[in-house]
Amino acid sequence: MRTPPRVLTVAGSDSGGGAGIQADLKTMLALGTHGMSVLTAVTAQNSLGVQGAWELPAEAVRAQFRSVVDDIGVQTVKTGMLSSPEVVETVADLLSGLSEPVVVDPVGVSKHGDALLAASALDAVRTKLLPTATLATPNLDEVAQLTGVRVREEADMRRAAAAILGFGPRWALIKGGHLEGDAVDLLTDGTEEHWLRAPRHDNRHTHGTGCTLASAVAARLAQGDTVPEAVAAAKEYVTGAIAGGFRLGAGIGPVDHGWRLRG
């Protein structure tokens, strides 16, 4: 029996199932990989926002990581909500010992505007975590938070990418979903440049898009794609998931991680 490629997510839990660890594992399964998890925080979360968050101790994060990596092994690791300087530094230290690709989604705020990363952790993200990344996938708010660069139009995305690459990741994917017009992203390593465009769907139920995209990239990397190939495939997957996003509760519903199964 064939063992599927193994992908590890290091992130927080979303009790509503739309983002975080839950979105990561759904995406990894949908794309043919075996997802595993290191839980960094528990949130009380629903379609209206985050009602509470409880960080796990750094030793619990380290123990989960070692349990999975030392026995099962990984082909790719993806990070999401890390919340505090101590957890960021712990995860960065663990990742620095890996040769496998690492996708860093530098989660700063939730879809509802709730803070998921302490301001005191920003320097650790810049100096410890981003240098471990094969690919960093910030949205425009996270770019501003980490670099001070404000992207107001497509032309600003090159400057944003250069600022992120300055912290050490090999590739940067600047997600332009908050701009007007088509959903455009810029992938670059400072030399190669790939612009990815998709039509914008008239659907407000987009909870979990960032987690889903980063996890889709990680799943494709685990299957042997190059970074540009993985990002292009992930963009196609998340565009379909956004199109299928559905109402859940009274607020913003999730994207549809299983849209291909219902196609």
PDB file of C-alpha atoms in Angstrom:
ATOM      1  CA  MET A   1       0.000   0.000   0.000  1.00  0.00           C
ATOM      2  CA  ARG A   2       1.387   3.382  -1.002  1.00  0.00           C
ATOM      3  CA  THR A   3       2.126   5.875   1.782  1.00  0.00           C
ATOM      4  CA  PRO A   4       0.931   9.353   0.752  1.00  0.00           C
ATOM      5  CA  PRO A   5       3.252  12.361   1.012  1.00  0.00           C
ATOM      6  CA  ARG A   6       3.337  13.702   4.580  1.00  0.00           C
ATOM      7  CA  VAL A   7       2.725  17.368   5.400  1.00  0.00           C
ATOM      8  CA  LEU A   8       2.945  18.911   8.860  1.00  0.00           C
ATOM      9  CA  THR A   9       1.026  22.023   9.885  1.00  0.00           C
ATOM     10  CA  VAL A  10       2.155  24.057  12.895  1.00  0.00           C
ATOM     11  CA  ALA A  11      -0.762  26.344  13.700  1.00  0.00           C
ATOM     12  CA  GLY A  12      -3.707  27.217  15.915  1.00  0.00           C
ATOM     13  CA  SER A  13      -7.095  25.529  16.126  1.00  0.00           C
ATOM     14  CA  ASP A  14     -10.250  27.160  14.741  1.00  0.00           C
ATOM     15  CA  SER A  15     -13.198  25.656  16.623  1.00  0.00           C
ATOM     16  CA  GLY A  16     -15.520  26.712  13.792  1.00  0.00           C
ATOM     17  CA  GLY A  17     -13.545  24.592  11.326  1.00  0.00           C
ATOM     18  CA  GLY A  18     -13.019  27.276   8.681  1.00  0.00           C
ATOM     19  CA  ALA A  19      -9.369  28.203   9.184  1.00  0.00           C
ATOM     20  CA  GLY A  20      -6.313  27.135  11.175  1.00  0.00           C
ATOM     21  CA  ILE A  21      -5.411  23.496  11.738  1.00  0.00           C
ATOM     22  CA  GLN A  22      -8.843  22.366  10.556  1.00  0.00           C
ATOM     23  CA  ALA A  23      -8.566  24.138   7.194  1.00  0.00           C
ATOM     24  CA  ASP A  24      -4.997  22.926   6.778  1.00  0.00           C
ATOM     25  CA  LEU A  25      -5.858  19.260   7.295  1.00  0.00           C
ATOM     26  CA  LYS A  26      -8.899  19.434   5.009  1.00  0.00           C
ATOM     27  CA  THR A  27      -6.791  20.994   2.260  1.00  0.00           C
ATOM     28  CA  MET A  28      -4.000  18.455   2.651  1.00  0.00           C
ATOM     29  CA  LEU A  29      -6.475  15.582   2.387  1.00  0.00           C
ATOM     30  CA  ALA A  30      -8.211  17.121  -0.631  1.00  0.00           C
ATOM     31  CA  LEU A  31      -4.857  17.353  -2.409  1.00  0.00           C
ATOM     32  CA  GLY A  32      -3.823  13.776  -1.769  1.00  0.00           C
ATOM     33  CA  THR A  33      -1.434  14.106   1.169  1.00  0.00           C
ATOM     34  CA  HIS A  34      -1.409  12.912   4.778  1.00  0.00           C
ATOM     35  CA  GLY A  35      -1.754  15.926   7.062  1.00  0.00           C
ATOM     36  CA  MET A  36      -0.274  15.999  10.569  1.00  0.00           C
ATOM     37  CA  SER A  37      -0.449  18.736  13.163  1.00  0.00           C
ATOM     38  CA  VAL A  38       1.391  20.622  15.859  1.00  0.00           C
ATOM     39  CA  LEU A  39      -1.142  22.673  17.796  1.00  0.00           C
ATOM     40  CA  THR A  40       0.135  26.063  18.982  1.00  0.00           C
ATOM     41  CA  ALA A  41      -3.065  27.584  20.350  1.00  0.00           C
ATOM     42  CA  VAL A  42      -6.741  26.870  20.936  1.00  0.00           C
ATOM     43  CA  THR A  43      -9.271  29.494  19.863  1.00  0.00           C
ATOM     44  CA  ALA A  44     -12.971  29.869  20.576  1.00  0.00           C
ATOM     45  CA  GLN A  45     -13.971  30.981  17.105  1.00  0.00           C
ATOM     46  CA  ASN A  46     -17.032  31.061  14.872  1.00  0.00           C
ATOM     47  CA  SER A  47     -18.363  32.907  11.836  1.00  0.00           C
ATOM     48  CA  LEU A  48     -18.532  36.165  13.814  1.00  0.00           C
ATOM     49  CA  GLY A  49     -14.949  36.266  15.080  1.00  0.00           C
ATOM     50  CA  VAL A  50     -12.563  35.051  17.760  1.00  0.00           C
ATOM     51  CA  GLN A  51     -14.078  35.019  21.227  1.00  0.00           C
ATOM     52  CA  GLY A  52     -10.983  33.717  23.017  1.00  0.00           C
ATOM     53  CA  ALA A  53      -7.489  32.303  22.461  1.00  0.00           C
ATOM     54  CA  TRP A  54      -5.243  30.169  24.671  1.00  0.00           C
ATOM     55  CA  GLU A  55      -1.626  29.574  23.718  1.00  0.00           C
ATOM     56  CA  LEU A  56       0.018  26.208  24.349  1.00  0.00           C
ATOM     57  CA  PRO A  57       3.362  26.125  26.198  1.00  0.00           C
ATOM     58  CA  ALA A  58       6.479  26.087  24.057  1.00  0.00           C
ATOM     59  CA  GLU A  59       7.433  22.679  25.464  1.00  0.00           C
ATOM     60  CA  ALA A  60       4.123  21.240  24.223  1.00  0.00           C
ATOM     61  CA  VAL A  61       4.784  22.656  20.752  1.00  0.00           C
ATOM     62  CA  ARG A  62       8.296  21.195  20.743  1.00  0.00           C
ATOM     63  CA  ALA A  63       7.119  17.781  21.961  1.00  0.00           C
ATOM     64  CA  GLN A  64       4.423  17.506  19.270  1.00  0.00           C
ATOM     65  CA  PHE A  65       6.893  18.462  16.549  1.00  0.00           C
ATOM     66  CA  ARG A  66       9.541  15.977  17.662  1.00  0.00           C
ATOM     67  CA  SER A  67       6.952  13.189  18.026  1.00  0.00           C
ATOM     68  CA  VAL A  68       5.861  13.567  14.408  1.00  0.00           C
ATOM     69  CA  VAL A  69       9.149  14.390  12.706  1.00  0.00           C
ATOM     70  CA  ASP A  70      11.324  11.861  14.531  1.00  0.00           C
ATOM     71  CA  ASP A  71       9.002   8.912  13.921  1.00  0.00           C
ATOM     72  CA  ILE A  72       6.776   9.596  10.910  1.00  0.00           C
ATOM     73  CA  GLY A  73       8.852  12.138   9.027  1.00  0.00           C
ATOM     74  CA  VAL A  74       7.693  14.970   6.774  1.00  0.00           C
ATOM     75  CA  GLN A  75       8.034  16.101   3.171  1.00  0.00           C
ATOM     76  CA  THR A  76       6.914  19.674   3.874  1.00  0.00           C
ATOM     77  CA  VAL A  77       6.063  21.852   6.878  1.00  0.00           C
ATOM     78  CA  LYS A  78       3.579  24.738   6.892  1.00  0.00           C
ATOM     79  CA  THR A  79       3.250  27.290   9.710  1.00  0.00           C
ATOM     80  CA  GLY A  80       0.270  29.441  10.632  1.00  0.00           C
ATOM     81  CA  MET A  81      -0.770  31.103  13.899  1.00  0.00           C
ATOM     82  CA  LEU A  82       2.186  31.194  16.293  1.00  0.00           C
ATOM     83  CA  SER A  83       1.017  34.121  18.500  1.00  0.00           C
ATOM     84  CA  SER A  84       3.939  34.806  20.890  1.00  0.00           C
ATOM     85  CA  PRO A  85       7.702  35.445  20.705  1.00  0.00           C
ATOM     86  CA  GLU A  86       8.419  32.253  22.658  1.00  0.00           C
ATOM     87  CA  VAL A  87       6.384  30.059  20.310  1.00  0.00           C
ATOM     88  CA  VAL A  88       7.785  31.765  17.195  1.00  0.00           C
ATOM     89  CA  GLU A  89      11.349  31.248  18.407  1.00  0.00           C
ATOM     90  CA  THR A  90      10.660  27.623  19.372  1.00  0.00           C
ATOM     91  CA  VAL A  91       9.190  26.822  15.960  1.00  0.00           C
ATOM     92  CA  ALA A  92      11.975  28.659  14.136  1.00  0.00           C
ATOM     93  CA  ASP A  93      14.555  26.654  16.053  1.00  0.00           C
ATOM     94  CA  LEU A  94      12.811  23.393  15.143  1.00  0.00           C
ATOM     95  CA  LEU A  95      12.524  24.344  11.479  1.00  0.00           C
ATOM     96  CA  SER A  96      16.173  25.360  11.247  1.00  0.00           C
ATOM     97  CA  GLY A  97      17.106  21.688  11.619  1.00  0.00           C
ATOM     98  CA  LEU A  98      15.066  20.538   8.617  1.00  0.00           C
ATOM     99  CA  SER A  99      16.145  20.164   4.992  1.00  0.00           C
ATOM    100  CA  GLU A 100      12.538  19.833   3.748  1.00  0.00           C
ATOM    101  CA  PRO A 101      10.604  22.804   2.296  1.00  0.00           C
ATOM    102  CA  VAL A 102       8.914  25.161   4.751  1.00  0.00           C
ATOM    103  CA  VAL A 103       5.906  27.359   3.898  1.00  0.00           C
ATOM    104  CA  VAL A 104       5.474  30.251   6.347  1.00  0.00           C
ATOM    105  CA  ASP A 105       2.083  31.935   6.484  1.00  0.00           C
ATOM    106  CA  PRO A 106       2.853  34.840   8.862  1.00  0.00           C
ATOM    107  CA  VAL A 107      -0.658  35.043  10.313  1.00  0.00           C
ATOM    108  CA  GLY A 108      -1.266  38.414  11.945  1.00  0.00           C
ATOM    109  CA  VAL A 109      -5.018  38.902  12.117  1.00  0.00           C
ATOM    110  CA  SER A 110      -8.091  36.775  11.483  1.00  0.00           C
ATOM    111  CA  LYS A 111     -10.565  37.317   8.643  1.00  0.00           C
ATOM    112  CA  HIS A 112     -12.711  39.176  11.196  1.00  0.00           C
ATOM    113  CA  GLY A 113      -9.907  41.524  12.247  1.00  0.00           C
ATOM    114  CA  ASP A 114      -8.950  39.789  15.501  1.00  0.00           C
ATOM    115  CA  ALA A 115      -5.239  39.913  16.399  1.00  0.00           C
ATOM    116  CA  LEU A 116      -3.574  36.478  16.266  1.00  0.00           C
ATOM    117  CA  LEU A 117       0.065  37.566  16.637  1.00  0.00           C
ATOM    118  CA  ALA A 118       1.389  39.643  19.522  1.00  0.00           C
ATOM    119  CA  ALA A 119       3.161  42.849  18.485  1.00  0.00           C
ATOM    120  CA  SER A 120       6.103  41.687  20.588  1.00  0.00           C
ATOM    121  CA  ALA A 121       6.462  38.640  18.322  1.00  0.00           C
ATOM    122  CA  LEU A 122       6.981  40.592  15.087  1.00  0.00           C
ATOM    123  CA  ASP A 123      10.735  40.877  15.482  1.00  0.00           C
ATOM    124  CA  ALA A 124      11.036  37.120  16.053  1.00  0.00           C
ATOM    125  CA  VAL A 125       9.019  36.490  12.884  1.00  0.00           C
ATOM    126  CA  ARG A 126      11.318  38.787  10.917  1.00  0.00           C
ATOM    127  CA  THR A 127      14.658  37.614  12.281  1.00  0.00           C
ATOM    128  CA  LYS A 128      14.049  33.964  13.275  1.00  0.00           C
ATOM    129  CA  LEU A 129      11.071  32.513  11.378  1.00  0.00           C
ATOM    130  CA  LEU A 130      11.213  34.049   7.903  1.00  0.00           C
ATOM    131  CA  PRO A 131      14.861  33.003   7.340  1.00  0.00           C
ATOM    132  CA  THR A 132      13.744  29.348   7.643  1.00  0.00           C
ATOM    133  CA  ALA A 133      11.109  29.712   4.904  1.00  0.00           C
ATOM    134  CA  THR A 134      11.288  28.253   1.437  1.00  0.00           C
ATOM    135  CA  LEU A 135       8.220  30.411   0.759  1.00  0.00           C
ATOM    136  CA  ALA A 136       6.534  33.161   2.768  1.00  0.00           C
ATOM    137  CA  THR A 137       2.880  33.938   1.946  1.00  0.00           C
ATOM    138  CA  PRO A 138       1.866  37.270   3.542  1.00  0.00           C
ATOM    139  CA  ASN A 139      -1.290  39.146   2.639  1.00  0.00           C
ATOM    140  CA  LEU A 140      -1.140  42.921   2.300  1.00  0.00           C
ATOM    141  CA  ASP A 141      -1.971  43.610   5.950  1.00  0.00           C
ATOM    142  CA  GLU A 142       0.797  41.234   7.039  1.00  0.00           C
ATOM    143  CA  VAL A 143       3.240  42.882   4.626  1.00  0.00           C
ATOM    144  CA  ALA A 144       2.488  46.243   6.233  1.00  0.00           C
ATOM    145  CA  GLN A 145       2.769  44.769   9.730  1.00  0.00           C
ATOM    146  CA  LEU A 146       6.156  43.171   9.026  1.00  0.00           C
ATOM    147  CA  THR A 147       7.788  45.710   6.706  1.00  0.00           C
ATOM    148  CA  GLY A 148       5.877  48.995   6.873  1.00  0.00           C
ATOM    149  CA  VAL A 149       5.290  48.816   3.094  1.00  0.00           C
ATOM    150  CA  ARG A 150       1.716  49.792   2.188  1.00  0.00           C
ATOM    151  CA  VAL A 151       0.458  48.213  -1.030  1.00  0.00           C
ATOM    152  CA  ARG A 152      -2.239  50.389  -2.556  1.00  0.00           C
ATOM    153  CA  GLU A 153      -1.942  49.224  -6.155  1.00  0.00           C
ATOM    154  CA  GLU A 154      -0.457  46.371  -8.118  1.00  0.00           C
ATOM    155  CA  ALA A 155       2.763  48.256  -8.861  1.00  0.00           C
ATOM    156  CA  ASP A 156       3.547  48.377  -5.127  1.00  0.00           C
ATOM    157  CA  MET A 157       3.705  44.585  -4.885  1.00  0.00           C
ATOM    158  CA  ARG A 158       7.273  44.372  -6.195  1.00  0.00           C
ATOM    159  CA  ARG A 159       8.452  46.678  -3.408  1.00  0.00           C
ATOM    160  CA  ALA A 160       6.541  44.570  -0.866  1.00  0.00           C
ATOM    161  CA  ALA A 161       8.132  41.369  -2.161  1.00  0.00           C
ATOM    162  CA  ALA A 162      11.618  42.873  -1.968  1.00  0.00           C
ATOM    163  CA  ALA A 163      11.000  43.904   1.638  1.00  0.00           C
ATOM    164  CA  ILE A 164       9.833  40.408   2.619  1.00  0.00           C
ATOM    165  CA  LEU A 165      12.728  38.732   0.772  1.00  0.00           C
ATOM    166  CA  GLY A 166      15.056  40.975   2.728  1.00  0.00           C
ATOM    167  CA  PHE A 167      14.234  38.930   5.830  1.00  0.00           C
ATOM    168  CA  GLY A 168      15.574  35.751   4.268  1.00  0.00           C
ATOM    169  CA  PRO A 169      12.893  33.504   2.715  1.00  0.00           C
ATOM    170  CA  ARG A 170      13.891  32.023  -0.641  1.00  0.00           C
ATOM    171  CA  TRP A 171      10.569  32.968  -2.257  1.00  0.00           C
ATOM    172  CA  ALA A 172       7.837  35.464  -1.397  1.00  0.00           C
ATOM    173  CA  LEU A 173       4.193  35.245  -2.456  1.00  0.00           C
ATOM    174  CA  ILE A 174       2.530  38.622  -1.997  1.00  0.00           C
ATOM    175  CA  LYS A 175      -1.216  38.035  -1.948  1.00  0.00           C
ATOM    176  CA  GLY A 176      -3.120  40.913  -3.483  1.00  0.00           C
ATOM    177  CA  GLY A 177      -6.615  39.760  -2.644  1.00  0.00           C
ATOM    178  CA  HIS A 178      -7.382  43.021  -0.818  1.00  0.00           C
ATOM    179  CA  LEU A 179      -6.845  45.118  -3.952  1.00  0.00           C
ATOM    180  CA  GLU A 180      -9.596  46.075  -6.377  1.00  0.00           C
ATOM    181  CA  GLY A 181     -10.194  44.081  -9.567  1.00  0.00           C
ATOM    182  CA  ASP A 182      -8.959  40.563 -10.258  1.00  0.00           C
ATOM    183  CA  ALA A 183      -7.339  38.600  -7.426  1.00  0.00           C
ATOM    184  CA  VAL A 184      -3.665  39.044  -8.318  1.00  0.00           C
ATOM    185  CA  ASP A 185      -0.658  37.606  -6.469  1.00  0.00           C
ATOM    186  CA  LEU A 186       3.059  38.083  -7.077  1.00  0.00           C
ATOM    187  CA  LEU A 187       5.499  35.195  -6.597  1.00  0.00           C
ATOM    188  CA  THR A 188       9.189  36.014  -6.791  1.00  0.00           C
ATOM    189  CA  ASP A 189      12.605  34.973  -5.544  1.00  0.00           C
ATOM    190  CA  GLY A 190      14.048  38.366  -6.448  1.00  0.00           C
ATOM    191  CA  THR A 191      15.020  37.203  -9.923  1.00  0.00           C
ATOM    192  CA  GLU A 192      12.154  35.118 -11.301  1.00  0.00           C
ATOM    193  CA  GLU A 193       8.740  36.774 -11.255  1.00  0.00           C
ATOM    194  CA  HIS A 194       5.349  35.095 -11.648  1.00  0.00           C
ATOM    195  CA  TRP A 195       2.058  37.016 -11.648  1.00  0.00           C
ATOM    196  CA  LEU A 196      -0.974  34.876 -10.839  1.00  0.00           C
ATOM    197  CA  ARG A 197      -4.426  36.183 -11.675  1.00  0.00           C
ATOM    198  CA  ALA A 198      -7.906  34.830 -11.069  1.00  0.00           C
ATOM    199  CA  PRO A 199     -11.385  36.330 -11.396  1.00  0.00           C
ATOM    200  CA  ARG A 200     -12.817  37.734  -8.185  1.00  0.00           C
ATOM    201  CA  HIS A 201     -15.901  35.826  -7.052  1.00  0.00           C
ATOM    202  CA  ASP A 202     -18.843  37.710  -5.574  1.00  0.00           C
ATOM    203  CA  ASN A 203     -18.902  35.655  -2.388  1.00  0.00           C
ATOM    204  CA  ARG A 204     -18.353  37.015   1.117  1.00  0.00           C
ATOM    205  CA  HIS A 205     -17.778  33.550   2.598  1.00  0.00           C
ATOM    206  CA  THR A 206     -13.977  33.484   2.391  1.00  0.00           C
ATOM    207  CA  HIS A 207     -12.913  32.466   5.904  1.00  0.00           C
ATOM    208  CA  GLY A 208      -9.706  30.411   5.767  1.00  0.00           C
ATOM    209  CA  THR A 209      -8.342  31.526   2.397  1.00  0.00           C
ATOM    210  CA  GLY A 210      -4.816  32.240   3.666  1.00  0.00           C
ATOM    211  CA  CYS A 211      -4.502  28.968   5.573  1.00  0.00           C
ATOM    212  CA  THR A 212      -5.933  27.059   2.629  1.00  0.00           C
ATOM    213  CA  LEU A 213      -3.572  28.592   0.070  1.00  0.00           C
ATOM    214  CA  ALA A 214      -0.448  28.002   2.167  1.00  0.00           C
ATOM    215  CA  SER A 215      -1.497  24.428   2.932  1.00  0.00           C
ATOM    216  CA  ALA A 216      -2.214  23.757  -0.733  1.00  0.00           C
ATOM    217  CA  VAL A 217       1.270  24.982  -1.639  1.00  0.00           C
ATOM    218  CA  ALA A 218       2.766  22.738   1.052  1.00  0.00           C
ATOM    219  CA  ALA A 219       0.792  19.737  -0.229  1.00  0.00           C
ATOM    220  CA  ARG A 220       1.998  20.273  -3.781  1.00  0.00           C
ATOM    221  CA  LEU A 221       5.617  20.753  -2.679  1.00  0.00           C
ATOM    222  CA  ALA A 222       5.366  17.448  -0.808  1.00  0.00           C
ATOM    223  CA  GLN A 223       4.421  15.822  -4.116  1.00  0.00           C
ATOM    224  CA  GLY A 224       7.501  17.145  -5.851  1.00  0.00           C
ATOM    225  CA  ASP A 225       6.355  20.377  -7.490  1.00  0.00           C
ATOM    226  CA  THR A 226       8.713  23.309  -7.843  1.00  0.00           C
ATOM    227  CA  VAL A 227       7.687  26.436  -5.936  1.00  0.00           C
ATOM    228  CA  PRO A 228       6.157  28.126  -9.033  1.00  0.00           C
ATOM    229  CA  GLU A 229       4.295  24.915  -9.948  1.00  0.00           C
ATOM    230  CA  ALA A 230       3.025  24.469  -6.384  1.00  0.00           C
ATOM    231  CA  VAL A 231       1.836  28.063  -6.099  1.00  0.00           C
ATOM    232  CA  ALA A 232       0.035  27.955  -9.459  1.00  0.00           C
ATOM    233  CA  ALA A 233      -1.764  24.737  -8.466  1.00  0.00           C
ATOM    234  CA  ALA A 234      -2.624  26.142  -5.038  1.00  0.00           C
ATOM    235  CA  LYS A 235      -4.009  29.328  -6.582  1.00  0.00           C
ATOM    236  CA  GLU A 236      -6.303  27.246  -8.796  1.00  0.00           C
ATOM    237  CA  TYR A 237      -7.453  25.188  -5.812  1.00  0.00           C
ATOM    238  CA  VAL A 238      -8.157  28.147  -3.521  1.00  0.00           C
ATOM    239  CA  THR A 239      -9.990  30.027  -6.304  1.00  0.00           C
ATOM    240  CA  GLY A 240     -12.387  27.086  -6.609  1.00  0.00           C
ATOM    241  CA  ALA A 241     -12.715  26.904  -2.836  1.00  0.00           C
ATOM    242  CA  ILE A 242     -13.627  30.601  -2.677  1.00  0.00           C
ATOM    243  CA  ALA A 243     -16.189  30.175  -5.444  1.00  0.00           C
ATOM    244  CA  GLY A 244     -17.768  27.389  -3.371  1.00  0.00           C
ATOM    245  CA  GLY A 245     -17.633  29.248  -0.041  1.00  0.00           C
ATOM    246  CA  PHE A 246     -20.832  28.758   1.926  1.00  0.00           C
ATOM    247  CA  ARG A 247     -22.841  30.357   4.694  1.00  0.00           C
ATOM    248  CA  LEU A 248     -22.202  28.968   8.152  1.00  0.00           C
ATOM    249  CA  GLY A 249     -23.575  30.754  11.211  1.00  0.00           C
ATOM    250  CA  ALA A 250     -24.499  34.422  11.188  1.00  0.00           C
ATOM    251  CA  GLY A 251     -21.238  35.884   9.853  1.00  0.00           C
ATOM    252  CA  ILE A 252     -18.526  35.016   7.334  1.00  0.00           C
ATOM    253  CA  GLY A 253     -18.621  31.395   6.255  1.00  0.00           C
ATOM    254  CA  PRO A 254     -15.684  29.224   5.150  1.00  0.00           C
ATOM    255  CA  VAL A 255     -14.319  28.384   1.740  1.00  0.00           C
ATOM    256  CA  ASP A 256     -15.251  24.941   0.462  1.00  0.00           C
ATOM    257  CA  HIS A 257     -12.241  22.670   0.899  1.00  0.00           C
ATOM    258  CA  GLY A 258     -14.046  19.761  -0.757  1.00  0.00           C
ATOM    259  CA  TRP A 259     -15.255  21.606  -3.853  1.00  0.00           C
ATOM    260  CA  ARG A 260     -13.551  19.179  -6.227  1.00  0.00           C
ATOM    261  CA  LEU A 261     -15.334  16.246  -4.617  1.00  0.00           C
ATOM    262  CA  ARG A 262     -18.654  17.889  -5.439  1.00  0.00           C
ATOM    263  CA  GLY A 263     -17.681  19.008  -8.927  1.00  0.00           C
TER     264      GLY A 263
END
